[in-house]
Structures are given as C-alpha cells and as structure tokens.
Short mmCIF file of N, CA and C in Angstrom, two decimals:
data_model
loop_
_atom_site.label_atom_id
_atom_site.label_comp_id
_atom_site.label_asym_id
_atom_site.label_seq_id
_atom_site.Cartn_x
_atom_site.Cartn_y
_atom_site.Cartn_z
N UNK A 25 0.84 -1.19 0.00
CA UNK A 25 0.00 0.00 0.00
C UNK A 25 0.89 1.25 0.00
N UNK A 26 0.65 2.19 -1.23
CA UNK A 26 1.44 3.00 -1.48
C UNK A 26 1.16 4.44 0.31
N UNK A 27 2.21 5.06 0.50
CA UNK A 27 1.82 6.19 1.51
C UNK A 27 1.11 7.58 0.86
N UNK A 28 -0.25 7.72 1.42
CA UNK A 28 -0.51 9.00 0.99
C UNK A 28 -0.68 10.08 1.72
N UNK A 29 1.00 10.19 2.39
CA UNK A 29 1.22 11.37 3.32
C UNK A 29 1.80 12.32 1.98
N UNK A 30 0.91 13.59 1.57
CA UNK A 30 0.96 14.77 0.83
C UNK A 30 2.76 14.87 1.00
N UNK A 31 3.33 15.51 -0.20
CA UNK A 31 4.84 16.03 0.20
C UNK A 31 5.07 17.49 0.57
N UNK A 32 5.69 17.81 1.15
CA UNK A 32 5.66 19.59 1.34
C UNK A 32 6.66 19.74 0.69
N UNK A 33 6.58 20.73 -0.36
CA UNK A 33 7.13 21.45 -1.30
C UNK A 33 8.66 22.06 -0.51
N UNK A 34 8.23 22.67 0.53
CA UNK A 34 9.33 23.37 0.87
C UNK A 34 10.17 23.06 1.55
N UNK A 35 9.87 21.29 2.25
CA UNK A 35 11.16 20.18 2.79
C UNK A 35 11.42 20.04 1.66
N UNK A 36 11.17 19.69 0.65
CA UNK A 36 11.35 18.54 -0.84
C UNK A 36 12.45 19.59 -1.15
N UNK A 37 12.06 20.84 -0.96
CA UNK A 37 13.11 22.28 -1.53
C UNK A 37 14.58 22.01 -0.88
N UNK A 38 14.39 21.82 0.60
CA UNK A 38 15.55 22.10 1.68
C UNK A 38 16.35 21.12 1.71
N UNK A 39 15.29 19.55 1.09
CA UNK A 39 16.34 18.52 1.00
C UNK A 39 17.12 18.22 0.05
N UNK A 40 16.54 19.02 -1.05
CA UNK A 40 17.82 19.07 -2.49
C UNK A 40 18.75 20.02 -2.57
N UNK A 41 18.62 20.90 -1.62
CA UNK A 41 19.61 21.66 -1.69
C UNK A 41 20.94 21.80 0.03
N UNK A 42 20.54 20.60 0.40
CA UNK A 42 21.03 20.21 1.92
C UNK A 42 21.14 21.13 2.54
N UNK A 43 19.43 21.79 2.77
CA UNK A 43 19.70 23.02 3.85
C UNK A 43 18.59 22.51 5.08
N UNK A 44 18.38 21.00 4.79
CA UNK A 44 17.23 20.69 5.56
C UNK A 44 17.58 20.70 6.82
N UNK A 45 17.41 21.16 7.87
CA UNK A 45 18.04 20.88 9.61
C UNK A 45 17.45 19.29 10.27
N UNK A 46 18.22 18.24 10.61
CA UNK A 46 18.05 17.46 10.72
C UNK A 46 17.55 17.08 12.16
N UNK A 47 17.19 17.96 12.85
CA UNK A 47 16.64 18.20 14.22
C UNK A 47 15.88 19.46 14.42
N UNK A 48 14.81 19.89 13.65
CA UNK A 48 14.31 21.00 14.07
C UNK A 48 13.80 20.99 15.02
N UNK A 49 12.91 20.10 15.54
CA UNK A 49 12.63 20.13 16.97
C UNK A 49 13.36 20.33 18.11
N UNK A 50 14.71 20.49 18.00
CA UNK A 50 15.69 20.96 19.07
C UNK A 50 15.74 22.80 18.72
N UNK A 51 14.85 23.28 18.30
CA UNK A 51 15.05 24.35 17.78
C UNK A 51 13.71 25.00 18.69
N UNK A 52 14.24 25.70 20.39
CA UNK A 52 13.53 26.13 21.43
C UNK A 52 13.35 27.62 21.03
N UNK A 53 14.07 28.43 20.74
CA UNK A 53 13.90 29.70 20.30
C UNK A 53 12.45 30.56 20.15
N UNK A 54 12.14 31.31 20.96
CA UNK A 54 11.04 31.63 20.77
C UNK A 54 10.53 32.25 19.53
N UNK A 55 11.21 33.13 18.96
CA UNK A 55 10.88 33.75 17.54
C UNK A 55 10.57 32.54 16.52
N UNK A 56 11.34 31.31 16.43
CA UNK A 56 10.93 30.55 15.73
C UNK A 56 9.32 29.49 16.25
N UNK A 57 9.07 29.36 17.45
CA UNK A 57 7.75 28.75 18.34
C UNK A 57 6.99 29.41 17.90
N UNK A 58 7.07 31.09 17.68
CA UNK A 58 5.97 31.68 17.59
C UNK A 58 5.25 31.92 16.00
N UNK A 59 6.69 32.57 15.37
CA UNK A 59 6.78 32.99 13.62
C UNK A 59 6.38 32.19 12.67
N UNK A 60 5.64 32.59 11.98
CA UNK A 60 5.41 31.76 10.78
C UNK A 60 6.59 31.48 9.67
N UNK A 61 6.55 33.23 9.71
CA UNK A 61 8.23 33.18 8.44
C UNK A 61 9.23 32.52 9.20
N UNK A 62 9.42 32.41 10.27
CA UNK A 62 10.90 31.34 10.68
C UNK A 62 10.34 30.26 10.98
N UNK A 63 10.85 29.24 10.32
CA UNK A 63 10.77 27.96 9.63
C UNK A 63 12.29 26.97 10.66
N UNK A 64 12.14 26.22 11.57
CA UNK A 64 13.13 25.37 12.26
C UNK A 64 13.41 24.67 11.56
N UNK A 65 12.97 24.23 10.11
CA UNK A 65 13.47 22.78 8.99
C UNK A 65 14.49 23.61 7.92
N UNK A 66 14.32 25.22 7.93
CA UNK A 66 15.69 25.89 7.27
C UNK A 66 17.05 26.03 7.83
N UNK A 67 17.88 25.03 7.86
CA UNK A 67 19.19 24.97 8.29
C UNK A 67 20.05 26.73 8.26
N UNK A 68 20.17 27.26 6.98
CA UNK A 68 20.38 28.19 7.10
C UNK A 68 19.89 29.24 8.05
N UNK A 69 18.66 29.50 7.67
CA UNK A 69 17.90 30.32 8.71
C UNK A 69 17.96 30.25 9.76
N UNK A 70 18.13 29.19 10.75
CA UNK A 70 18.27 28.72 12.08
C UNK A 70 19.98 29.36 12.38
N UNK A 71 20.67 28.96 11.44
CA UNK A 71 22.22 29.30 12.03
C UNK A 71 22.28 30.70 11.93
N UNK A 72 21.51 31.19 10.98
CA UNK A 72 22.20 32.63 10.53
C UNK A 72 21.17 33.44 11.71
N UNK A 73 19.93 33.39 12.25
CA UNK A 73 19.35 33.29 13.24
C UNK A 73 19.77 33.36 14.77
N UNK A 74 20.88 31.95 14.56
CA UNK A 74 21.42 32.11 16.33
C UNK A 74 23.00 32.98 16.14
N UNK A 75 23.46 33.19 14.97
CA UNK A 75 24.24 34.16 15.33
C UNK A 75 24.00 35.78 15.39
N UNK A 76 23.20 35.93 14.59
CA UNK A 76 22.22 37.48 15.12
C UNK A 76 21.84 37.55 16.03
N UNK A 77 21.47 36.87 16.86
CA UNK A 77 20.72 36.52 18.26
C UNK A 77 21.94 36.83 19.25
N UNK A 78 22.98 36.34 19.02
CA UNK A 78 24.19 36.39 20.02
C UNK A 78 25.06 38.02 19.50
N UNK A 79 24.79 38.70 18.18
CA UNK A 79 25.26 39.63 17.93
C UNK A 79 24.63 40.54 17.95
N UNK A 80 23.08 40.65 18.08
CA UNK A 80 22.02 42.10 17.90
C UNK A 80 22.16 42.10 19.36
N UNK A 81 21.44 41.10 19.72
CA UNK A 81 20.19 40.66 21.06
C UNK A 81 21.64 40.37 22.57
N UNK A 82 22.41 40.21 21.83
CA UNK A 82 23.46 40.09 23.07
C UNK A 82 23.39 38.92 24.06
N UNK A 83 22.70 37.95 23.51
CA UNK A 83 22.38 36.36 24.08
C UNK A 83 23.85 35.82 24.42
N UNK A 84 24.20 35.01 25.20
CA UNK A 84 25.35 34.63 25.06
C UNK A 84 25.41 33.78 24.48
N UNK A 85 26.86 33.11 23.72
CA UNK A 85 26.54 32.19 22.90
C UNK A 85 26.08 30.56 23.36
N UNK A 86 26.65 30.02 24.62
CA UNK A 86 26.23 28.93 25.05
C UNK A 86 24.30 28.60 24.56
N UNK A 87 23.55 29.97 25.31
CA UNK A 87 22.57 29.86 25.62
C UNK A 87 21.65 29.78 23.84
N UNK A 88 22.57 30.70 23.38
CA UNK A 88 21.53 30.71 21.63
C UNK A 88 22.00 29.22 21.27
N UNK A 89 22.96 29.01 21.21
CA UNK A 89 23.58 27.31 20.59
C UNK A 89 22.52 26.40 21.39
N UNK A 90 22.25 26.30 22.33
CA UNK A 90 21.38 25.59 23.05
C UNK A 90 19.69 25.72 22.57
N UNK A 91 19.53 26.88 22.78
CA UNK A 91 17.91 27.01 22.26
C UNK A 91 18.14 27.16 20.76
N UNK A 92 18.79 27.39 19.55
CA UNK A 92 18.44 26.62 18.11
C UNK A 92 19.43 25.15 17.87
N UNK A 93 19.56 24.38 19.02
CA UNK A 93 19.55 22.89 18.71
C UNK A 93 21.06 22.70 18.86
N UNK A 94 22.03 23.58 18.92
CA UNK A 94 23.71 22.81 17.60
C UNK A 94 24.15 23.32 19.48
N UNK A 95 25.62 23.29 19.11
CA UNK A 95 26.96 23.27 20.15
C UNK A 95 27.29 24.32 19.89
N UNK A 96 28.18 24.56 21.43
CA UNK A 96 28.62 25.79 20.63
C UNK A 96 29.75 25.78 19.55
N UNK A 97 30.57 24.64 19.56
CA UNK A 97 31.41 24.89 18.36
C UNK A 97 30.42 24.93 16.74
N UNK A 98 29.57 24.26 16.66
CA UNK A 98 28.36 24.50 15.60
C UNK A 98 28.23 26.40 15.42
N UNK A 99 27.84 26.83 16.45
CA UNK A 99 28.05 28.16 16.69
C UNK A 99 28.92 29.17 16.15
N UNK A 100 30.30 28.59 16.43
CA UNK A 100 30.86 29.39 16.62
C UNK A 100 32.07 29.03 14.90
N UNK A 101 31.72 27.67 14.26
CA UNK A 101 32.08 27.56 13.00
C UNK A 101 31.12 28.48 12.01
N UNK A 102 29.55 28.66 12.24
CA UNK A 102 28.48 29.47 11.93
C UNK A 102 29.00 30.67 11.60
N UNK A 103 29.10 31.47 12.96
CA UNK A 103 30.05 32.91 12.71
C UNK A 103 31.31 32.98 12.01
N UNK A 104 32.56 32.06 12.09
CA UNK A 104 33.27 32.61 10.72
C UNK A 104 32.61 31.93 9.30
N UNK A 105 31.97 31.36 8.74
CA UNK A 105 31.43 31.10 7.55
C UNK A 105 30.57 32.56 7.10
N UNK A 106 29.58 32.92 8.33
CA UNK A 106 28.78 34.28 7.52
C UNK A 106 30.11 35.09 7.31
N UNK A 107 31.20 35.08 8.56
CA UNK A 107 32.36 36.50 8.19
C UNK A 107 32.94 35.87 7.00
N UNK A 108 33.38 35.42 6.70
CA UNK A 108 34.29 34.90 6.00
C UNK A 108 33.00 34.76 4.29
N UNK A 109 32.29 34.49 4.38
CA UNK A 109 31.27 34.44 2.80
C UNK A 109 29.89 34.91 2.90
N UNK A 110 29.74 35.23 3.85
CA UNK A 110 28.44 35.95 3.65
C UNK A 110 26.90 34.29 4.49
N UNK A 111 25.89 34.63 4.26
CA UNK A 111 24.98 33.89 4.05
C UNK A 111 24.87 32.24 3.49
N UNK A 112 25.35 32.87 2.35
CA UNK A 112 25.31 31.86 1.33
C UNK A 112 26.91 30.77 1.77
N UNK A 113 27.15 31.01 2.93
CA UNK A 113 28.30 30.36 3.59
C UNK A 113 27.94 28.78 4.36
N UNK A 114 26.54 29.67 4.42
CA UNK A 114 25.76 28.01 5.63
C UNK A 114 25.61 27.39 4.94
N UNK A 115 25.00 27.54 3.73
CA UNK A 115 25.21 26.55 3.08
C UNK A 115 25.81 25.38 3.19
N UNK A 116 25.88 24.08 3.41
CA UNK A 116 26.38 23.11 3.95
C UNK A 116 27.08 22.82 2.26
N UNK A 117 28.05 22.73 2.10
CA UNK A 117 29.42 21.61 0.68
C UNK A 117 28.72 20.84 0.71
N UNK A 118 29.09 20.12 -0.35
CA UNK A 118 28.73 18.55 -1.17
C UNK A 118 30.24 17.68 -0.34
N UNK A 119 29.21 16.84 0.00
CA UNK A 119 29.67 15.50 0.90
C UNK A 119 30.46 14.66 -0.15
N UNK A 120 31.56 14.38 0.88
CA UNK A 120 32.47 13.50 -0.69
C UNK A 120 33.68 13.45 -0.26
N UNK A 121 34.75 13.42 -0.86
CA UNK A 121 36.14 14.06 -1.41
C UNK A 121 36.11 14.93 -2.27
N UNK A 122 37.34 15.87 -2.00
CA UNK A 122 36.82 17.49 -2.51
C UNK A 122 38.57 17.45 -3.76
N UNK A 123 39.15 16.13 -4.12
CA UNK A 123 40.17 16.01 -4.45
C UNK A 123 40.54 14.63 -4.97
N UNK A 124 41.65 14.21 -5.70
CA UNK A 124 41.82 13.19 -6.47
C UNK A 124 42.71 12.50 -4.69
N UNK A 125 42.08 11.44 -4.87
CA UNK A 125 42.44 10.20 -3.61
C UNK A 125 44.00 9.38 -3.88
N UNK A 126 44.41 8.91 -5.28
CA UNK A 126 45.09 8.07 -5.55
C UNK A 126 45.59 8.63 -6.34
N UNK A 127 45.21 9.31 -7.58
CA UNK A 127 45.99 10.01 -8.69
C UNK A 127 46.13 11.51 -8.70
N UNK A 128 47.32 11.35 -7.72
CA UNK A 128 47.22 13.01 -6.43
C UNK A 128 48.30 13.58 -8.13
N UNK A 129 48.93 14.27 -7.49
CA UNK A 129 49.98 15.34 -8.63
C UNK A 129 51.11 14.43 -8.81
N UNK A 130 51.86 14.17 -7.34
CA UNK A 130 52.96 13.32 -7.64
C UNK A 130 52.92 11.81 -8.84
N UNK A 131 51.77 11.64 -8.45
CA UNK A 131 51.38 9.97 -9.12
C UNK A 131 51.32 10.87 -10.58
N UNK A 132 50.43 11.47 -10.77
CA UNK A 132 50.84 11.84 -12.65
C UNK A 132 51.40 12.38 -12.99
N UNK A 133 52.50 13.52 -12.23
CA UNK A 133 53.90 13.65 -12.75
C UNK A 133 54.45 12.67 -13.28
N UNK A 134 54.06 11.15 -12.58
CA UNK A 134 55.47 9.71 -13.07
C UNK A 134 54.54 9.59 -13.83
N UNK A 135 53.09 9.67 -14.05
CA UNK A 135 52.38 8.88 -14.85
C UNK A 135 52.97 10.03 -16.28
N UNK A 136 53.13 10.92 -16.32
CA UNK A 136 53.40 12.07 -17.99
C UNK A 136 54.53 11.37 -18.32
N UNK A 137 55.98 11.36 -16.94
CA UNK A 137 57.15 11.24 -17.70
C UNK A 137 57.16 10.06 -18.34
N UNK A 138 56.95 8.93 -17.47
CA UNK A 138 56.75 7.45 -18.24
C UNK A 138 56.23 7.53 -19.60
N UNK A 139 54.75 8.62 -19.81
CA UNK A 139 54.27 8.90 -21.05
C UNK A 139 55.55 9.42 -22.16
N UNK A 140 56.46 10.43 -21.48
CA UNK A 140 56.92 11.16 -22.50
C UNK A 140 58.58 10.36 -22.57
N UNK A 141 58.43 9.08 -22.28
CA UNK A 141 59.53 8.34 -22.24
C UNK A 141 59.34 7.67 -23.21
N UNK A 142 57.93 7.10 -22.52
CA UNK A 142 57.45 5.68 -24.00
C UNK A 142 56.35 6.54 -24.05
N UNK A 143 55.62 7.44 -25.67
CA UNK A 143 54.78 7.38 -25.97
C UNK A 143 53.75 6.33 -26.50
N UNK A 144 54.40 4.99 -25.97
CA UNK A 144 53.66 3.98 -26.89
C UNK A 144 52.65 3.29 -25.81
N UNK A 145 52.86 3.50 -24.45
CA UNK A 145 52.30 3.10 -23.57
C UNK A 145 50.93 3.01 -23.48
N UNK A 146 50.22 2.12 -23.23
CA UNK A 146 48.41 2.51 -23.14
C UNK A 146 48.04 2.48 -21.54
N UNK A 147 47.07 2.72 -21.27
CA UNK A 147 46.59 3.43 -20.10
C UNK A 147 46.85 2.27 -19.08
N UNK A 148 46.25 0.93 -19.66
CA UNK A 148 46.62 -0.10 -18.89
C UNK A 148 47.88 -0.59 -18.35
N UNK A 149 49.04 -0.16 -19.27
CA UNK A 149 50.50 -0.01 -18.78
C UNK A 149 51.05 0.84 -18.05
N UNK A 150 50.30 1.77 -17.53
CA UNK A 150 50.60 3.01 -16.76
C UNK A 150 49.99 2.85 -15.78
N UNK A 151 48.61 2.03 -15.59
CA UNK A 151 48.23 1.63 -14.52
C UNK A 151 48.89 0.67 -13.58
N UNK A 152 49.43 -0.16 -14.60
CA UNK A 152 50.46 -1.69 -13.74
C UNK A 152 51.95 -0.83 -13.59
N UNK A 153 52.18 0.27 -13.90
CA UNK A 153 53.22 0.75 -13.64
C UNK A 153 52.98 2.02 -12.27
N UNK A 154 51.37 2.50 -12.28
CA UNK A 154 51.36 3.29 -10.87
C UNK A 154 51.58 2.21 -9.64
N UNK A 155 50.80 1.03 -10.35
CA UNK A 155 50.61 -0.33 -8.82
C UNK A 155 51.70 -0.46 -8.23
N UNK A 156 52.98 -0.60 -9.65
CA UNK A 156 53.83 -1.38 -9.18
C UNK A 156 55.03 -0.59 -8.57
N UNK A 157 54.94 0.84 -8.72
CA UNK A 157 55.82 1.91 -7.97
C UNK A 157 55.50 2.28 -6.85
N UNK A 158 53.59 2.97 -6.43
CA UNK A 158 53.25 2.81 -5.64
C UNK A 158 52.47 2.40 -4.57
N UNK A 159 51.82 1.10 -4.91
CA UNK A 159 51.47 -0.06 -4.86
C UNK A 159 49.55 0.53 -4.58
N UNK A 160 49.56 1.45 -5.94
CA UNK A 160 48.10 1.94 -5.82
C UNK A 160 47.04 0.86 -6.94
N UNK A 161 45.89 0.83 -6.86
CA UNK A 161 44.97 0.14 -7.68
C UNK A 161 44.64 0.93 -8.69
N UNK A 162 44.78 1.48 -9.72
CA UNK A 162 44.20 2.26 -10.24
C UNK A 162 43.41 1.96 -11.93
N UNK A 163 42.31 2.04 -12.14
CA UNK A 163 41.86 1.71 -12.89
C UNK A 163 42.45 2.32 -14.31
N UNK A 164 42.56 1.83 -15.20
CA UNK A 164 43.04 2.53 -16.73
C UNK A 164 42.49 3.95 -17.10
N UNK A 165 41.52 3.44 -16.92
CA UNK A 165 40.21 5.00 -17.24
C UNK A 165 40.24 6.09 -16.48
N UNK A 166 40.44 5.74 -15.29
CA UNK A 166 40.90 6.94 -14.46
C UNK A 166 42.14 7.57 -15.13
N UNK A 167 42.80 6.70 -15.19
CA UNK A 167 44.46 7.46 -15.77
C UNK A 167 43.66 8.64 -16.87
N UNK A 168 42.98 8.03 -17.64
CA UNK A 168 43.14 8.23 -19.05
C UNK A 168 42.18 10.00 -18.68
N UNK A 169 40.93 9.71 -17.75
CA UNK A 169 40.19 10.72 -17.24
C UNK A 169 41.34 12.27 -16.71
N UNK A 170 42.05 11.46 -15.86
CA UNK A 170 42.85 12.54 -15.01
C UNK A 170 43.98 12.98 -15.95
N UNK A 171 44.38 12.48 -17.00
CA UNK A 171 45.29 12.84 -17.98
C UNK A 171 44.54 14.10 -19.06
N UNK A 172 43.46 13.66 -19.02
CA UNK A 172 41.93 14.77 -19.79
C UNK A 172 42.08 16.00 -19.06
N UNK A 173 42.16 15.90 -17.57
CA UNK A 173 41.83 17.05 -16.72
C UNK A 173 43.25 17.93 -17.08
N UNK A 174 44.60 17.21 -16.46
CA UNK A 174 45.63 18.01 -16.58
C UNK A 174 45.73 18.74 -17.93
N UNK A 175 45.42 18.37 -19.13
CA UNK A 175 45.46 18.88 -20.11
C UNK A 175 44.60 20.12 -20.42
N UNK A 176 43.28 19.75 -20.12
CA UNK A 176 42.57 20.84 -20.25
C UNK A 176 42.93 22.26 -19.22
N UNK A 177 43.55 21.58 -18.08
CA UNK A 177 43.97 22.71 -16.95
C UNK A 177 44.71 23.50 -17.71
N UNK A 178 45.67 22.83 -18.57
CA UNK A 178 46.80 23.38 -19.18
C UNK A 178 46.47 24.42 -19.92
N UNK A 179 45.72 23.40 -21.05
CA UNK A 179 45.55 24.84 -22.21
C UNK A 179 44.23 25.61 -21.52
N UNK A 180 43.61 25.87 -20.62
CA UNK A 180 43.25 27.16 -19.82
C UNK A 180 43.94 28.26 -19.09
N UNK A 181 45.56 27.26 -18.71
CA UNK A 181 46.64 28.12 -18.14
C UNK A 181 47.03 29.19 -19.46
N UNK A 182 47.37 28.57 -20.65
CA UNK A 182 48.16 29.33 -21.59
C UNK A 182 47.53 30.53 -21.93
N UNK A 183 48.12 31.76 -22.18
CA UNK A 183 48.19 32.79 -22.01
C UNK A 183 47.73 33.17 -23.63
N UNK A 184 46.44 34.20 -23.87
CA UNK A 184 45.61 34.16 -25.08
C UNK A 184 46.89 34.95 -25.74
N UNK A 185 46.79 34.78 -26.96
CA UNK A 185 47.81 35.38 -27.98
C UNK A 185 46.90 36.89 -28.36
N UNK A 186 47.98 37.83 -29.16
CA UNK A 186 47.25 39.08 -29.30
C UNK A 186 47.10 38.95 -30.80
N UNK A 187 45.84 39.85 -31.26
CA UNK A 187 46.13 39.68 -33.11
C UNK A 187 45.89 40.39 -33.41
#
C-alpha cells in the first residue's frame, strides 16, 4: 500500500539543496515557536538566526547554541562562515572528497614522464606501472580521465595570444 502522506514542497526544496536541519525540533527559540516566516526545517535560517541573536540581542553564545539545537562549536564555526562568505556560507558543501584520492599530482607527474619516455604506452601499462611503484589500484580510465583534466587545466593556463 502506497503512503498517501501529501509532500511539502518546501522540505522537498531544503532537501535538495542540503539546507534541511536534521533536528528541528531541538530548535527552542522563541521567535521561531511563535513565527510563521521562521521555519526550524531551514538549516540556514536557524544558524544565521542564532548568530544574530548572540550579535544584535546580546544572548550569550552557550545559551543561543542551546535554544536553536547545535553546540557551541556549531556556533561558533556558523560565525566565521557568515564572516568569512556571507549567508550563502551556511550553506552546507557537497559530501564526498573534494580532491583526487590516488591520482594526487605526484602519481601523474610519473604517470606524464613514463608517457613522455614511452609514448607507446596505453593506459593499462601506466596503470600496472602506478601499482607497481606505488602499490596503488588504479583503474586505466581513471588514468586516461585525469590525464583529460591536466590537459585541459593546461591549455586554460596558456596565455591568449594578441592579433
């Protein structure tokens, strides 16, 4: 039996853009108990919220970190993200690795020169040659991917000609 609990538009909003607060109910604050426009399921709003609260209203910070839900280090990472970018700081990053894991710089430095030693090499020989130097797994395609990237980095580095 399918669920026919209606969807709300404006979680469906907060959860594609990971601003959903994953505890709004820890969110005691009276402006938000009372307000319609403040919303405890806007992650943003809630942080950017308890640091105005501790900077207009003169709350201390223990006590605002406590009544909108987080710690104070939650808090107090909050305040340099708005100083440091504004708003659009709470924003929570994309979850992941923010960087190549295995085929860091050093690994395709050896992976070019080997290239520009033996141009005859195929991706799969450069792979049994990252394993076997630094005893990494690396798939062919990746090579061949991350060899795409450095290149394109490149000719974006080079400097436009005048005419």
């Amino acid at each position: 039996m399918a669920d026919t609990v209606a969807s709300d538009p404006k979680e469906e909003a907060l959860r594609a853009t990971r601003t959903l607060n994953p505890r709004p109910e820890a969110v005691v604050d009276a402006v938000f108990t009372v307000s319609e426009f403040c919303d405890p399921r806007d992650l943003v709003q809630v942080k950017y919220e308890m640091v105005r609260r501790v900077r207009v209203d003169k709350v201390p910070a223990a006590r605002a970190a406590r009544d909108f839900g987080f710690s104070r280090q939650v808090y107090y990472d909050a305040v340099a993200a708005l100083d440091a970018g504004g708003p659009a700081a709470l924003v929570p990053g994309k979850p992941g690795p923010k960087g190549p894991r295995k085929l860091t710089d050093a690994v395709m430095e050896y992976v070019e020169t080997r290239m520009a030693a033996e141009p005859s090499l195929r991706s799969k020989d450069l792979a049994d040659a990252v394993a076997e130097k630094y005893g990494l797994s690396v798939h062919p395609r990746s090579i061949e991917r991350a060899l795409a990237r450095r290149e394109a980095a490149r000719t974006q580095e080079l400097p436009k000609s005048r005419s």
